[in-house]
PDB file of C-alpha atoms in Angstrom:
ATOM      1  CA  UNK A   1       0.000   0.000   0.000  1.00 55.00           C
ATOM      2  CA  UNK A   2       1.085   3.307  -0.980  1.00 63.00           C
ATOM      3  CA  UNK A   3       1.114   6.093   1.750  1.00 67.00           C
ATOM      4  CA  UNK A   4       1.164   9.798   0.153  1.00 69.00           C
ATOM      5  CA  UNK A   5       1.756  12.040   3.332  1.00 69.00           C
ATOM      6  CA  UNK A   6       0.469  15.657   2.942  1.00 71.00           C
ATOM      7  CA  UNK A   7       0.583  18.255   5.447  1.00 71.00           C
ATOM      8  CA  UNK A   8      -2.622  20.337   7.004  1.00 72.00           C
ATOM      9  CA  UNK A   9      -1.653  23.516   5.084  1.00 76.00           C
ATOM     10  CA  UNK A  10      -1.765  21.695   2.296  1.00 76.00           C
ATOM     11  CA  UNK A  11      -4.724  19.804   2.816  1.00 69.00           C
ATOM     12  CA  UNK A  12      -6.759  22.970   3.955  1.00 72.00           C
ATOM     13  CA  UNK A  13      -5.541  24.605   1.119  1.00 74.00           C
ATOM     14  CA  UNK A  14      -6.800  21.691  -1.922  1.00 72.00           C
ATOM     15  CA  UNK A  15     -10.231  21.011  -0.190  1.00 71.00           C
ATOM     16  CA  UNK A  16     -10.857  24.444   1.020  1.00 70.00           C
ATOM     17  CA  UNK A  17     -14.016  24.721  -1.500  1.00 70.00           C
ATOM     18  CA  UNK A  18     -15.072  21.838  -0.544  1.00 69.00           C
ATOM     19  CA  UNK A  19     -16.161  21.690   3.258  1.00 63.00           C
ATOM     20  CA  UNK A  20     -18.393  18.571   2.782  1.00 65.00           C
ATOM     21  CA  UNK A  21     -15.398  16.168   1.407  1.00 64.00           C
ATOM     22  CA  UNK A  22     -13.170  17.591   4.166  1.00 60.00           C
ATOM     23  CA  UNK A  23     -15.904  16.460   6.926  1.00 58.00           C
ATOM     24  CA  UNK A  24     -15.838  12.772   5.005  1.00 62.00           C
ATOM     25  CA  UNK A  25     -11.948  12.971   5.295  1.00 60.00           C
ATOM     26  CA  UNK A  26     -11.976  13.769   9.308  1.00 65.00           C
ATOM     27  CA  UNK A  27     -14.601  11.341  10.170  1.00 65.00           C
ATOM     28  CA  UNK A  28     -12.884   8.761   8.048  1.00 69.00           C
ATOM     29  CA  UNK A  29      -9.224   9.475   9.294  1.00 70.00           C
ATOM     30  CA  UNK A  30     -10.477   9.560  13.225  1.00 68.00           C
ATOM     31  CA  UNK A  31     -11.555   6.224  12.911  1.00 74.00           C
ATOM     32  CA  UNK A  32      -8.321   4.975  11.071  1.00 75.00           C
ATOM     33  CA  UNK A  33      -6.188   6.760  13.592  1.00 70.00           C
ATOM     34  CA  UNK A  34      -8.020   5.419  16.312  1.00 71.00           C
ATOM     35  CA  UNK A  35      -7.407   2.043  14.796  1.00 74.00           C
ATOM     36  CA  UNK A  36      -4.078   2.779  14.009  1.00 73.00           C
ATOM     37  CA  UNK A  37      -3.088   3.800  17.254  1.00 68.00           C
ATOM     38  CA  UNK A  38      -4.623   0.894  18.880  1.00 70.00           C
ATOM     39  CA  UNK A  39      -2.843  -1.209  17.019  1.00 71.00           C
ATOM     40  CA  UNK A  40       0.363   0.552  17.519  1.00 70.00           C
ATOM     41  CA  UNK A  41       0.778   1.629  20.952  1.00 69.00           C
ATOM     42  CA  UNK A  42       1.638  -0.723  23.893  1.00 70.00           C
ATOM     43  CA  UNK A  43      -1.427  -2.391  26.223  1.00 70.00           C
ATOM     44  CA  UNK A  44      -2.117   0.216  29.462  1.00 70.00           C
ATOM     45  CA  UNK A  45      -1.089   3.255  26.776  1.00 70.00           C
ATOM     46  CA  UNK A  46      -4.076   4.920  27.028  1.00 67.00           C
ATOM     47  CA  UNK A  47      -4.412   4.711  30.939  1.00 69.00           C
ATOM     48  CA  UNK A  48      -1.391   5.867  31.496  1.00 75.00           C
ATOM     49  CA  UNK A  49      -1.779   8.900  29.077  1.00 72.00           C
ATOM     50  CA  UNK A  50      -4.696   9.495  30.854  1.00 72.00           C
ATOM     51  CA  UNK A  51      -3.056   9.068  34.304  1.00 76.00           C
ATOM     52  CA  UNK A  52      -0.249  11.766  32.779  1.00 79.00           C
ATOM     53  CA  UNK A  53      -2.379  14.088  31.996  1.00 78.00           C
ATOM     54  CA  UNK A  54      -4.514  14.092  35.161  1.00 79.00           C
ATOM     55  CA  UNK A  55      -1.456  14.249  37.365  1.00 80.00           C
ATOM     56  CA  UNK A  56      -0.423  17.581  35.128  1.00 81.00           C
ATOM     57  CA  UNK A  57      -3.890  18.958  35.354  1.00 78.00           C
ATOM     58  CA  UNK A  58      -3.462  18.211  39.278  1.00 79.00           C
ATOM     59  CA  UNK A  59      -0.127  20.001  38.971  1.00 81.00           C
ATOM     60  CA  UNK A  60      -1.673  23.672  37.804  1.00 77.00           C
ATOM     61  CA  UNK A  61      -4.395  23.175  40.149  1.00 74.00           C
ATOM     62  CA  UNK A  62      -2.147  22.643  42.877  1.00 75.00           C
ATOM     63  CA  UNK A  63      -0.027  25.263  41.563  1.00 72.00           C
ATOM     64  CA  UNK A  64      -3.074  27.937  41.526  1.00 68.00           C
ATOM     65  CA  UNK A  65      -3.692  27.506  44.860  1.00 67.00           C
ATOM     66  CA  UNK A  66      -0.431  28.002  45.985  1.00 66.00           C
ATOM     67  CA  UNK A  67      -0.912  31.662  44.411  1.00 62.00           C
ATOM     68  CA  UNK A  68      -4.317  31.867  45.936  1.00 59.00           C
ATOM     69  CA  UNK A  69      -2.811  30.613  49.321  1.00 58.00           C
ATOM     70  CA  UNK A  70      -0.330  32.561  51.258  1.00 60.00           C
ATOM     71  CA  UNK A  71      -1.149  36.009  52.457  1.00 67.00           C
ATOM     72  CA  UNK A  72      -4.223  36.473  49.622  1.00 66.00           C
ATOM     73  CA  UNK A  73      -6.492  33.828  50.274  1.00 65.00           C
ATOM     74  CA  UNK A  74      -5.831  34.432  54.483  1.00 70.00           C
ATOM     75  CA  UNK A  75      -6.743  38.133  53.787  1.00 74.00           C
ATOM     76  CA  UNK A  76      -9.719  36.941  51.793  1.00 72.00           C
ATOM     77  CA  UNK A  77     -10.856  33.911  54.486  1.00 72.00           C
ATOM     78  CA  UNK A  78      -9.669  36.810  57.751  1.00 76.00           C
ATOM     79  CA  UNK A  79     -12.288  39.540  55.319  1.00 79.00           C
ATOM     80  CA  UNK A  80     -15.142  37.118  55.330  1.00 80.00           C
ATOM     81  CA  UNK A  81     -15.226  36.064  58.704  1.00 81.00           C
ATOM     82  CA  UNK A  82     -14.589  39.693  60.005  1.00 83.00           C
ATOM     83  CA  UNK A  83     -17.575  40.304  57.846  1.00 83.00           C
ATOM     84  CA  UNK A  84     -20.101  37.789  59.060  1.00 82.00           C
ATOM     85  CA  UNK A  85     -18.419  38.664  62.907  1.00 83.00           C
ATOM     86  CA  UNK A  86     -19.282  42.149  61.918  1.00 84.00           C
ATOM     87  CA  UNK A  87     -22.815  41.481  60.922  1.00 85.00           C
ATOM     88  CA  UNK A  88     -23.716  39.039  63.328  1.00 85.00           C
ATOM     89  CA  UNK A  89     -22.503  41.574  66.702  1.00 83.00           C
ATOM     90  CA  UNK A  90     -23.916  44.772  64.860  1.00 85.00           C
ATOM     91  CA  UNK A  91     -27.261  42.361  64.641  1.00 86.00           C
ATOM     92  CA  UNK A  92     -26.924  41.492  68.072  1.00 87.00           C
ATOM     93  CA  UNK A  93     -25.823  45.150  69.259  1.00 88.00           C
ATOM     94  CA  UNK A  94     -28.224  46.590  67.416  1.00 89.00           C
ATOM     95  CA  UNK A  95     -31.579  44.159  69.464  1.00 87.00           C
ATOM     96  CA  UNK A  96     -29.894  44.457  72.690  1.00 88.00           C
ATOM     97  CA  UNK A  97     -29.670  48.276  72.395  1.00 90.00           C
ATOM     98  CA  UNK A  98     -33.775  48.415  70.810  1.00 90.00           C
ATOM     99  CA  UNK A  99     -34.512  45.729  73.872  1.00 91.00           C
ATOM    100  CA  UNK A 100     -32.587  47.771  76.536  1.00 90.00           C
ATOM    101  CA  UNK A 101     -34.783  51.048  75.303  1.00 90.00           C
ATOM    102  CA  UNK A 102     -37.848  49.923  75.416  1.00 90.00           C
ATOM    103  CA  UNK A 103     -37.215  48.548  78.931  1.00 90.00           C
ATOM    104  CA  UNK A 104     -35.751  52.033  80.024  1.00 91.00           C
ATOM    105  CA  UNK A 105     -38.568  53.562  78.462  1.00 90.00           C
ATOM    106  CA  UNK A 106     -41.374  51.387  79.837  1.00 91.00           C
ATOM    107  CA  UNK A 107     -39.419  51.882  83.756  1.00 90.00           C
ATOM    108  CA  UNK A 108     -39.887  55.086  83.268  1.00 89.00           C
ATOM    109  CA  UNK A 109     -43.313  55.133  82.157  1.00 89.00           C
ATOM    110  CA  UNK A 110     -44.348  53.137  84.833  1.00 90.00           C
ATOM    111  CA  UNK A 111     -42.187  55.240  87.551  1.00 90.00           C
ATOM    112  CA  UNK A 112     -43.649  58.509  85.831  1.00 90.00           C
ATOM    113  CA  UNK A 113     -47.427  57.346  85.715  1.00 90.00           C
ATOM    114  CA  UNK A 114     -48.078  57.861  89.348  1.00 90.00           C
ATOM    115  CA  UNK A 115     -46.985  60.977  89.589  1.00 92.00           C
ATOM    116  CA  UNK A 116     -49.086  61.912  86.059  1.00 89.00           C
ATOM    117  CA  UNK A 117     -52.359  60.286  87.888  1.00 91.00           C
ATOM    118  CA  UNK A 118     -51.641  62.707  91.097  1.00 93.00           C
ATOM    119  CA  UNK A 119     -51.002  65.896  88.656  1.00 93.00           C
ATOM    120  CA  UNK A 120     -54.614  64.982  86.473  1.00 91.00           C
ATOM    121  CA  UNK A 121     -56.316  64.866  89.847  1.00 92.00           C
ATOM    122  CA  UNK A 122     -55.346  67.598  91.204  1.00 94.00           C
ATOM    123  CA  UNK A 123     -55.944  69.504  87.484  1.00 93.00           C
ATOM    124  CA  UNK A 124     -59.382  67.827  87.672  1.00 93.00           C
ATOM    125  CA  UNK A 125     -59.694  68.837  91.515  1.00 92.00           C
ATOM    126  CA  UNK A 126     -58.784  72.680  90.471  1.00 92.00           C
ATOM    127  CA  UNK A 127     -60.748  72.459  87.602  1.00 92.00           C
ATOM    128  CA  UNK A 128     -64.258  70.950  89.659  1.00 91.00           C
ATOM    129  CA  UNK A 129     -63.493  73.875  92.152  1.00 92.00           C
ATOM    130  CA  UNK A 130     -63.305  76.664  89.023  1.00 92.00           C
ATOM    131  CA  UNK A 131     -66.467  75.266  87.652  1.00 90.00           C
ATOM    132  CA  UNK A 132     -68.335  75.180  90.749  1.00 90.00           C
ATOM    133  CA  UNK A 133     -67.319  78.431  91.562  1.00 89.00           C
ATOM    134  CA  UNK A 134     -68.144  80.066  88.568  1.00 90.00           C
ATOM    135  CA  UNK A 135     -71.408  78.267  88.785  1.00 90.00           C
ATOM    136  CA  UNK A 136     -72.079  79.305  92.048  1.00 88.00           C
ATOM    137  CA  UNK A 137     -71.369  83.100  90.925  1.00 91.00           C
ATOM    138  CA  UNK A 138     -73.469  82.829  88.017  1.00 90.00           C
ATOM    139  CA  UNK A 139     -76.082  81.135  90.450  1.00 90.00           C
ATOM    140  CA  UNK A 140     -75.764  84.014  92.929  1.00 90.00           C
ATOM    141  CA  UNK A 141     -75.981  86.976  90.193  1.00 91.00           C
ATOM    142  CA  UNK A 142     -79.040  85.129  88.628  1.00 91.00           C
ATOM    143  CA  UNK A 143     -80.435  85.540  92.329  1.00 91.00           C
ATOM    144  CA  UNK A 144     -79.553  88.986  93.067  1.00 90.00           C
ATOM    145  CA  UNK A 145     -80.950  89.843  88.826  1.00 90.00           C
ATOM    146  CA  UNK A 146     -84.140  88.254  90.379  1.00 91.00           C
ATOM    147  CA  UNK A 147     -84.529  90.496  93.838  1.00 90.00           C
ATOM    148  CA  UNK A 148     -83.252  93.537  92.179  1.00 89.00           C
ATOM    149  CA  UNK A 149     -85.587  92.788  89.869  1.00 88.00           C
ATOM    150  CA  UNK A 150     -88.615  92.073  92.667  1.00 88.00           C
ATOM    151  CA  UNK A 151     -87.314  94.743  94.399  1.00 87.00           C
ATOM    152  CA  UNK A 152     -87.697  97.429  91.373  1.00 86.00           C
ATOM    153  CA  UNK A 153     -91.312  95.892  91.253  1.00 85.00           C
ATOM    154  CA  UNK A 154     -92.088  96.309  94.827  1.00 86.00           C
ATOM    155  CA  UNK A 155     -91.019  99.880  94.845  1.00 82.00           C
ATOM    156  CA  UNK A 156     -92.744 100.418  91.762  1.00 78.00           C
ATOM    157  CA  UNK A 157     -95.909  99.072  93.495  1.00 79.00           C
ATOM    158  CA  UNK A 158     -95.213 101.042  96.094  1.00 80.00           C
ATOM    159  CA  UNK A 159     -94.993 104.309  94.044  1.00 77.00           C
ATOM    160  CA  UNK A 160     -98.006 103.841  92.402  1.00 67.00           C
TER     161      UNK A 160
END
């Protein structure tokens, strides 16, 4: 069998009008390169290809997180949890501080009504006495309209 060996830039370049006989030619040659290399390379080839190229992919990773590790990622972890600290005693500062004012507030309510209940009595005392005196001066000019008036009439009687 004869084998005529032409490059990609080359091969590009004669079907490049042609897209459909260029997707024939890769789906046949990935099946006769995959049956060509099966054939060719060693039992356990594969595996350990694989196992190479997981070990190098675990090789950037772990060489990633060595840049993320170090000072970065501990100012990054020490930010976060200073955060959620933050949040969490502002939260709690923030309901002991309401809780403590309402109980200052209702102590001093309850200290202050008392004295309020003895001030609105007295105001209502003060105020009863002002009404009932200026009833009892409107009562007491009403009577003395009356006799001055009774009294004009008598000596008007009298006149007569």
């Amino acid at each position: 069998m004869n084998k005529i060996v032409i490059d990609t830039a080359t091969l590009k370049a004669l079907l490049g009008g042609h897209p459909e006989i260029e997707v024939e030619l890769l789906a046949v040659a990935r099946e006769k390169v995959a049956e060509e290399l099966k054939r060719k390379l060693p039992d356990g080839y594969a595996a350990k290809f694989a196992d190479d190229i997981m070990a190098d992919l675990k090789q950037r990773i772990n060489a990633q997180m060595l840049n993320w590790r170090g000072d970065a990622l501990s100012d990054r972890v020490r930010d976060m949890v200073r955060g959620c600290v933050y949040d969490v005693l502002n939260a709690q500062t923030k309901a002991a501080a309401e809780q403590t004012a309402r109980d200052v507030a209702e102590k001093a309510i309850t200290a202050m009504l008392p004295r309020l209940e003895e001030r609105l009595s007295q105001h209502q005392d003060a105020l009863i006495k002002k009404i009932n005196g200026l009833v009892g001066e409107e009562i007491e000019r009403q009577i003395n309209a009356r006799l001055n008036a009774m009294m004009k009439l008598t000596e008007g009687l009298q006149n007569a």
